[in-house]
Short mmCIF file of C-alpha atoms and ligand atoms in Angstrom, two decimals:
data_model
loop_
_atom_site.label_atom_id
_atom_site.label_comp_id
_atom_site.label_asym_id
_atom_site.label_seq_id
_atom_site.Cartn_x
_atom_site.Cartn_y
_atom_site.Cartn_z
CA UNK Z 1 -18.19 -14.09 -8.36
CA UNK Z 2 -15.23 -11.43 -7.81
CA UNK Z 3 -12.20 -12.03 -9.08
CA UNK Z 4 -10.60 -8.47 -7.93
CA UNK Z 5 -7.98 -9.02 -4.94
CA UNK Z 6 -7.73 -5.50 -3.64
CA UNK Z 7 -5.22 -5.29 -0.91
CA UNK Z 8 -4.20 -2.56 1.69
CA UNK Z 9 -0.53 -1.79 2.28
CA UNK Z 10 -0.21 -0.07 5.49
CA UNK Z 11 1.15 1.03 8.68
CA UNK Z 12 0.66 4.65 10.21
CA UNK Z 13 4.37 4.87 10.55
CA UNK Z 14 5.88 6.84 8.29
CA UNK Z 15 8.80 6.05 5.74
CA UNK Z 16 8.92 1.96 6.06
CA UNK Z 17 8.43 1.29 2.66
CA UNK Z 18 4.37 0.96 2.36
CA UNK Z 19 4.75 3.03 -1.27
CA UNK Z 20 7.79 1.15 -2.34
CA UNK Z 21 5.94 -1.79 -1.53
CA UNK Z 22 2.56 -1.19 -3.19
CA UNK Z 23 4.88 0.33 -6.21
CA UNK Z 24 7.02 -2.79 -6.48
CA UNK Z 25 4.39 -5.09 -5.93
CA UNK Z 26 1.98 -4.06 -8.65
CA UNK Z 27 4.70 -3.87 -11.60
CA UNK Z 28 6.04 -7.38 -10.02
CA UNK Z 29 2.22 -8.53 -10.71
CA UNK Z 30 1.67 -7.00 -14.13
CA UNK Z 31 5.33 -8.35 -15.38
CA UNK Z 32 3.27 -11.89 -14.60
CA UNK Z 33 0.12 -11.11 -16.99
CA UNK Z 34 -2.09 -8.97 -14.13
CA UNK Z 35 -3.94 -5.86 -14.40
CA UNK Z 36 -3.01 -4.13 -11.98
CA UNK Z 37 -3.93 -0.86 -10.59
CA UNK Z 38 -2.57 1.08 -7.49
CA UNK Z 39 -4.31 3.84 -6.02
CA UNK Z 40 -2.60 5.94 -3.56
CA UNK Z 41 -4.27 7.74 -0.70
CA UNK Z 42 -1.84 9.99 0.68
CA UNK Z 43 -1.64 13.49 0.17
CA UNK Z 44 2.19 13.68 -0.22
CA UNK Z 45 1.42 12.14 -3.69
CA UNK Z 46 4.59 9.80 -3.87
CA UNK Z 47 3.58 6.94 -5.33
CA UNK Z 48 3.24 9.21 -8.75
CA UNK Z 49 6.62 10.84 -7.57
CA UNK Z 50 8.16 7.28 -7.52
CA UNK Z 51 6.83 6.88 -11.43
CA UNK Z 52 8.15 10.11 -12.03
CA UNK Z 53 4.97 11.65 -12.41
CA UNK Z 54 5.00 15.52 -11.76
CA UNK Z 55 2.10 15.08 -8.30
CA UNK Z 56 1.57 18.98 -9.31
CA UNK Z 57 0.32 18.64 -12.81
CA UNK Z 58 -2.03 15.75 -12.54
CA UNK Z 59 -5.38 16.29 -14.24
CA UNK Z 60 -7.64 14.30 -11.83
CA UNK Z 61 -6.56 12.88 -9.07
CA UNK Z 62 -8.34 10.15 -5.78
CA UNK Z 63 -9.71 13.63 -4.37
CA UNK Z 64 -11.61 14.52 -7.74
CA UNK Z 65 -12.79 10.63 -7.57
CA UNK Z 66 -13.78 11.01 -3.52
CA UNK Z 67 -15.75 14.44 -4.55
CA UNK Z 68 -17.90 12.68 -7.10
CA UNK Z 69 -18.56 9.53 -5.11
CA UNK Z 70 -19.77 11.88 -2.27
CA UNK Z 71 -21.76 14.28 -4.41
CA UNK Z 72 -23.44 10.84 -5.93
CA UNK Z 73 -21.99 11.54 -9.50
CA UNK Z 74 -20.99 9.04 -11.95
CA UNK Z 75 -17.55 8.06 -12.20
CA UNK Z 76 -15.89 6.93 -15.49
CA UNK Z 77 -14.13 3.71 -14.71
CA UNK Z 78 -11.05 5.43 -16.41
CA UNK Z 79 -11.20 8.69 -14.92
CA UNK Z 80 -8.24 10.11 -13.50
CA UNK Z 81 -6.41 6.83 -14.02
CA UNK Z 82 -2.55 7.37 -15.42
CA UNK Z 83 -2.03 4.67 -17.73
CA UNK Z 84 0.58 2.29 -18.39
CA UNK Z 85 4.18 3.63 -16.92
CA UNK Z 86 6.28 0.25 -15.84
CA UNK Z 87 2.42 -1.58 -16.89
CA UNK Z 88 0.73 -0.71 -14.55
CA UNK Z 89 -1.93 1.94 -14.35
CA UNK Z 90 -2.08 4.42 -11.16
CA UNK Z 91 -4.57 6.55 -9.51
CA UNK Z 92 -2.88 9.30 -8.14
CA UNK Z 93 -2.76 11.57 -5.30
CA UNK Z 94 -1.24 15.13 -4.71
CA UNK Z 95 -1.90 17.82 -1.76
CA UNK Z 96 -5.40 18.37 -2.81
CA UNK Z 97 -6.49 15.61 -0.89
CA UNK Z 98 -5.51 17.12 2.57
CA UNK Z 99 -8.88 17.98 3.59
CA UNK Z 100 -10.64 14.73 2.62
CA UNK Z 101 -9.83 13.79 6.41
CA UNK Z 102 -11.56 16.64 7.50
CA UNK Z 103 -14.82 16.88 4.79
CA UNK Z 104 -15.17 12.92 5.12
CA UNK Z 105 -15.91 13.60 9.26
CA UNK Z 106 -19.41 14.74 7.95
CA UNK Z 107 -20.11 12.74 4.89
CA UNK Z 108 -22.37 9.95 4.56
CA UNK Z 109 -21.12 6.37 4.89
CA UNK Z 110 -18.04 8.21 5.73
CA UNK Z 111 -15.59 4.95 5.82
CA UNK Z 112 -16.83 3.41 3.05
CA UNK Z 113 -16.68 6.08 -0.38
CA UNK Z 114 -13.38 4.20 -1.55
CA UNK Z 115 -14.99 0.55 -1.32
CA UNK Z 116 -18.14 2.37 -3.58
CA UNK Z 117 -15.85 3.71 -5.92
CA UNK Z 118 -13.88 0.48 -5.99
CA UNK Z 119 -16.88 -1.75 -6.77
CA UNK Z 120 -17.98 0.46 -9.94
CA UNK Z 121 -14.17 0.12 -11.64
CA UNK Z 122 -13.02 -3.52 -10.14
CA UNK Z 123 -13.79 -5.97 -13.16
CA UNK Z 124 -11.39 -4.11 -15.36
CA UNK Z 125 -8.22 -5.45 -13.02
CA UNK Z 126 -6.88 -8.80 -11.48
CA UNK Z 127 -5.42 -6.60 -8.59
CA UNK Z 128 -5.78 -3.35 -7.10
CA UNK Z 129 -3.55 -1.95 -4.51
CA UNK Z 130 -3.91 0.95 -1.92
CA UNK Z 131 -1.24 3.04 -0.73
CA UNK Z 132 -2.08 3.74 2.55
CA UNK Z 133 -1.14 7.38 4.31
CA UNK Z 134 1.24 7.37 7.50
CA UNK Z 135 -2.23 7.46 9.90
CA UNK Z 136 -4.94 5.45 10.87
CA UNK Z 137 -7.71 8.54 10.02
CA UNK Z 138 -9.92 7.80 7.77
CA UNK Z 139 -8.29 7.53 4.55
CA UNK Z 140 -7.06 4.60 6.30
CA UNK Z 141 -10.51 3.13 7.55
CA UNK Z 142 -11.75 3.89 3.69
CA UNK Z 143 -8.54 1.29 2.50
CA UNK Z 144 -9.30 -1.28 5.15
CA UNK Z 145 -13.07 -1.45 4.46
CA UNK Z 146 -12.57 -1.34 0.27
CA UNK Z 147 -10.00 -4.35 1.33
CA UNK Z 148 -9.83 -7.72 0.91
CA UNK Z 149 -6.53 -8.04 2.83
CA UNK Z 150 -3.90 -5.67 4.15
CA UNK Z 151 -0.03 -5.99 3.97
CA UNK Z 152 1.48 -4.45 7.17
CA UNK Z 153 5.10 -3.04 6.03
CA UNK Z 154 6.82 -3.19 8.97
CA UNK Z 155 10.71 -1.35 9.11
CA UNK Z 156 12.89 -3.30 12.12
CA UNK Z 157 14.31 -0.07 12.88
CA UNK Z 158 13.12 1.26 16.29
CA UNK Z 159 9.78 -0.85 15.90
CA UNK Z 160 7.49 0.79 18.41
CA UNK Z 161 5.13 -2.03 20.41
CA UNK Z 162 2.77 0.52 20.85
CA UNK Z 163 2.39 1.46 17.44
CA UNK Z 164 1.82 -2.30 16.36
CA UNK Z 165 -0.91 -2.32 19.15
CA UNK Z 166 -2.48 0.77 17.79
CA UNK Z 167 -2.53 -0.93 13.79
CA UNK Z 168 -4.28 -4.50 15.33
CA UNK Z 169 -6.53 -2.35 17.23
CA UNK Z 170 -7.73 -0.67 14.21
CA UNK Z 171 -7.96 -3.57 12.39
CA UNK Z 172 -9.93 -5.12 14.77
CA UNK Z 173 -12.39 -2.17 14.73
CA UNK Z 174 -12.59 -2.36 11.41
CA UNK Z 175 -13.36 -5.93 10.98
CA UNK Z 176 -15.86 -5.59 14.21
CA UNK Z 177 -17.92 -2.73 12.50
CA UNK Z 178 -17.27 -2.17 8.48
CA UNK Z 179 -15.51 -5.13 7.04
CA UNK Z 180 -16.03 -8.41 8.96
CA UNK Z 181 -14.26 -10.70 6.11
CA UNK Z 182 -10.63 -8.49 6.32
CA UNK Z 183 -7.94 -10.56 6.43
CA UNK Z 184 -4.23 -9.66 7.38
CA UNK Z 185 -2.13 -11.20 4.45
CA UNK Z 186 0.80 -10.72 6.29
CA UNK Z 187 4.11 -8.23 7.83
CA UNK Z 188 6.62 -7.74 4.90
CA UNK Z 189 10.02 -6.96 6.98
CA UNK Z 190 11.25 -3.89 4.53
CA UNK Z 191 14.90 -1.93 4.51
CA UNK Z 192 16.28 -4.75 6.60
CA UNK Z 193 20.07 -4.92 7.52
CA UNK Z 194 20.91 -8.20 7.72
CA UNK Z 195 23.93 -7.53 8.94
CA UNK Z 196 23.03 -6.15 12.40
CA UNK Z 197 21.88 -7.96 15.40
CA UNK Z 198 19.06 -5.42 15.92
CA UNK Z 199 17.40 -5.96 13.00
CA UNK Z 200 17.50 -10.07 12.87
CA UNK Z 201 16.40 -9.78 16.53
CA UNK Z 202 13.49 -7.64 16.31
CA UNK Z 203 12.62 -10.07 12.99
CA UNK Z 204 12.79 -12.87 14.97
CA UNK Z 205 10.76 -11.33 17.95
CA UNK Z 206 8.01 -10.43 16.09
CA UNK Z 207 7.83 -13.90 14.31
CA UNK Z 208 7.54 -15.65 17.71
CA UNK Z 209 5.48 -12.75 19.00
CA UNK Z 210 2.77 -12.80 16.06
CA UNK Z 211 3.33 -16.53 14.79
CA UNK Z 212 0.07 -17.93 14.97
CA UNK Z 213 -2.31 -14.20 14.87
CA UNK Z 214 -0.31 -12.87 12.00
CA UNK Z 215 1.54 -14.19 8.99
CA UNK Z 216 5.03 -12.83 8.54
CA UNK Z 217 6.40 -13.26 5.02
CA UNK Z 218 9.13 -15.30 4.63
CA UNK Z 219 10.79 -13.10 1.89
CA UNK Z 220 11.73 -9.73 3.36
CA UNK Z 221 13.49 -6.46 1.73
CA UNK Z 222 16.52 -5.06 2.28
CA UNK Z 223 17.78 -1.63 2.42
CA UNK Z 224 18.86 -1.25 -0.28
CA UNK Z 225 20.49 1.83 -2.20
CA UNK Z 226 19.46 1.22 -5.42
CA UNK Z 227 15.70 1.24 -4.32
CA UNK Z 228 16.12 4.55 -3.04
CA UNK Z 229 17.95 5.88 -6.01
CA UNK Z 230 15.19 4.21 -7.72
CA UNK Z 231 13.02 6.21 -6.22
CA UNK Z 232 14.57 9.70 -6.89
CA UNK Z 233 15.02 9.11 -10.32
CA UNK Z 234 11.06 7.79 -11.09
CA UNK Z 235 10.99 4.84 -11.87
CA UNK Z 236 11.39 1.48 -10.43
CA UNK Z 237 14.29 -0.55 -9.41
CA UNK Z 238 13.43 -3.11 -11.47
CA UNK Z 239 13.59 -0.70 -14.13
CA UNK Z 240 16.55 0.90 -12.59
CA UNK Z 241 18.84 -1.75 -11.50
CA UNK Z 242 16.90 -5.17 -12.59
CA UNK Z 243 20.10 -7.80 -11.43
CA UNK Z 244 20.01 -5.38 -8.00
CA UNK Z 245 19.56 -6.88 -4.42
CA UNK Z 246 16.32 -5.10 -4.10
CA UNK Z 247 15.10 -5.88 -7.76
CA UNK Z 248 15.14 -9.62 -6.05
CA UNK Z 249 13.74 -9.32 -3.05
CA UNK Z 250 10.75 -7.59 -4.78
CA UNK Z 251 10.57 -10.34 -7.02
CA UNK Z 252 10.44 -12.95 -4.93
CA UNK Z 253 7.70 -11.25 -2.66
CA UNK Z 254 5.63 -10.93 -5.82
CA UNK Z 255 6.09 -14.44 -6.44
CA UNK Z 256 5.62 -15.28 -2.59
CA UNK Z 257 2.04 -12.99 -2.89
CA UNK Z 258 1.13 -14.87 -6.39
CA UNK Z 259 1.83 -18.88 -4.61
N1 ATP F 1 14.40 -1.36 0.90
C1 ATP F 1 14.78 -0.09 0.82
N2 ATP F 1 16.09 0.24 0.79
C2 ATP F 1 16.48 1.54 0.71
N3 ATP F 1 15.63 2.56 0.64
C3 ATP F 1 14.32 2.30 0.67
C4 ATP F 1 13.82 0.96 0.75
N4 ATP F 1 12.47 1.01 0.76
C5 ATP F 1 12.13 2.30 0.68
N5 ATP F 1 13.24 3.08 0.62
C6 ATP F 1 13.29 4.54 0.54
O1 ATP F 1 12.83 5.06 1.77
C7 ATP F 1 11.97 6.17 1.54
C8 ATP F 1 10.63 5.91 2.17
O2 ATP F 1 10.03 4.79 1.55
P1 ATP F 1 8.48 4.77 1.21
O3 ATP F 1 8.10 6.06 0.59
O4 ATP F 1 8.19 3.54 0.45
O5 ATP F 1 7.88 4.66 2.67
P2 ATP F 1 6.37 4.95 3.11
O6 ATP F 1 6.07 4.02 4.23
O7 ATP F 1 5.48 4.92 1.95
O8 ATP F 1 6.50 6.45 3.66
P3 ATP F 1 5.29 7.44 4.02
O9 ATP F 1 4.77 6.96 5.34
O10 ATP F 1 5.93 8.78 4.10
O11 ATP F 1 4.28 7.32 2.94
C9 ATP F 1 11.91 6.38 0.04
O12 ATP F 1 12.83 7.37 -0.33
C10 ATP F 1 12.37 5.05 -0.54
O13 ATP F 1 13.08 5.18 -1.74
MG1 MG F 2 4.13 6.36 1.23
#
């Protein structure tokens, strides 16, 4: 029996908050009791940024780990794992993976190196979260098949129909041909503005437009300076600014993902 949750957080537009989300998340779960590690997947390295983490000075990072899963080579379940900052521990990424989209086109199993790496290290955490890259290459198709669920981050800000069409229809492939149990945990609303109409109207659009195919959380973030000031300083903004309006709203998703 598997205990491990492992959970996507995607969406292959770029900048609405999947990092901030996957960051927050995890040291929400490990401030309740979890081990909890996040592994990010995207070459511009910012989830280590975000911990304050230099991405150009990391020993071993989720290329080194791809390498040896391809090459068949054993894998120490604490290799290249950075332990501990804000409690939770982090596998991270830096430019070095830029190729892995292009060497993974002729690899073996290509979609499903992460989910084989993921099953040798799993029974040391409670939850293990992947930061997905802005695309739906496949990085992304390696997340969605090592998932159990995904977590859509969705930014109301010039939300592109299209580009939601394009994420289902991925997810769709994916749960057609390499992971048939996938399930969409939900759309977490992120760097809302309550305060204009756009932004509660496109919420409540995609509510009635999703309702019964997709979950939308019922907690939702708002922009909120102190997360990105947060984010420039490395560390979190429960670190940063605990009593914050962000600090909150991350909270309260954690407890939302936990119920
Ligand atoms: N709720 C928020 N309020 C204010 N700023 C935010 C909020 N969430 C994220 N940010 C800031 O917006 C920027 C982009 O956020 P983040 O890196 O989480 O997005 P992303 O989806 O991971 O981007 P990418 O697609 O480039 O990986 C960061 O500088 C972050 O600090
Ligand atoms: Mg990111």
């Amino acid at each position: 029996m598997k205990n491990t949750k492992v959970t996507a957080v995607m969406n292959q537009k770029g900048g609405v908050g999947k990092t901030t989300t996957a960051l927050h998340l995890g040291i929400g779960l490990a401030e309740r009791g979890c081990r909890v590690l996040v592994i990010d997947t995207d070459p511009q390295g910012n989830l280590a940024k975000s911990l304050g983490y230099d991405p150009d000075e990391l020993p071993e990072t989720v290329a080194d780990i791809y390498g040896k899963i391809m090459r068949e080579e054993g894998v120490d379940p604490q290799e290249g794992i950075l332990d501990g900052r804000e409690g939770i521990q982090i596998l991270p990424a830096n430019l070095n993976l830029c190729p892995m989209e292009m060497t993974l086109m002729s690899a073996v199993s290509r979609e499903s190196i992460l989910k084989d790496y993921i099953s040798l290290i799993a029974d040391g955490y409670d939850y293990i979260l992947i930061d997905c890259p802005p695309s739906l290459g496949l990085l992304t198709l390696n997340n969605l098949t090592a998932a159990d669920d995904v977590i859509i981050t969705v930014e109301p800000e010039n939300l592109s129909a299209v580009g939601m069409q394009q994420l289902f229809r991925s997810i769709g492939m994916v749960r057609k041909k390499l992971n048939r149990t996938l399930e969409i945990r939900g759309i977490l609303f992120t760097k809302v503005d309550a305060r204009t109409n756009e932004h509660r109207n496109v919420m409540r659009q995609v509510r009635e437009a999703y309702q019964d195919a997709v979950p939308v959380f019922t907690s939702w973030i708002p922009r909120n300076i102190s997360i990105a000031e947060a984010t420039g300083r490395g560390m979190s903004v429960y670190a940063y600014k605990g009593a914050s309006a962000g600090a909150r709203a991350y909270r309260s998703f954690t407890e939302e993902i936990l119920s």
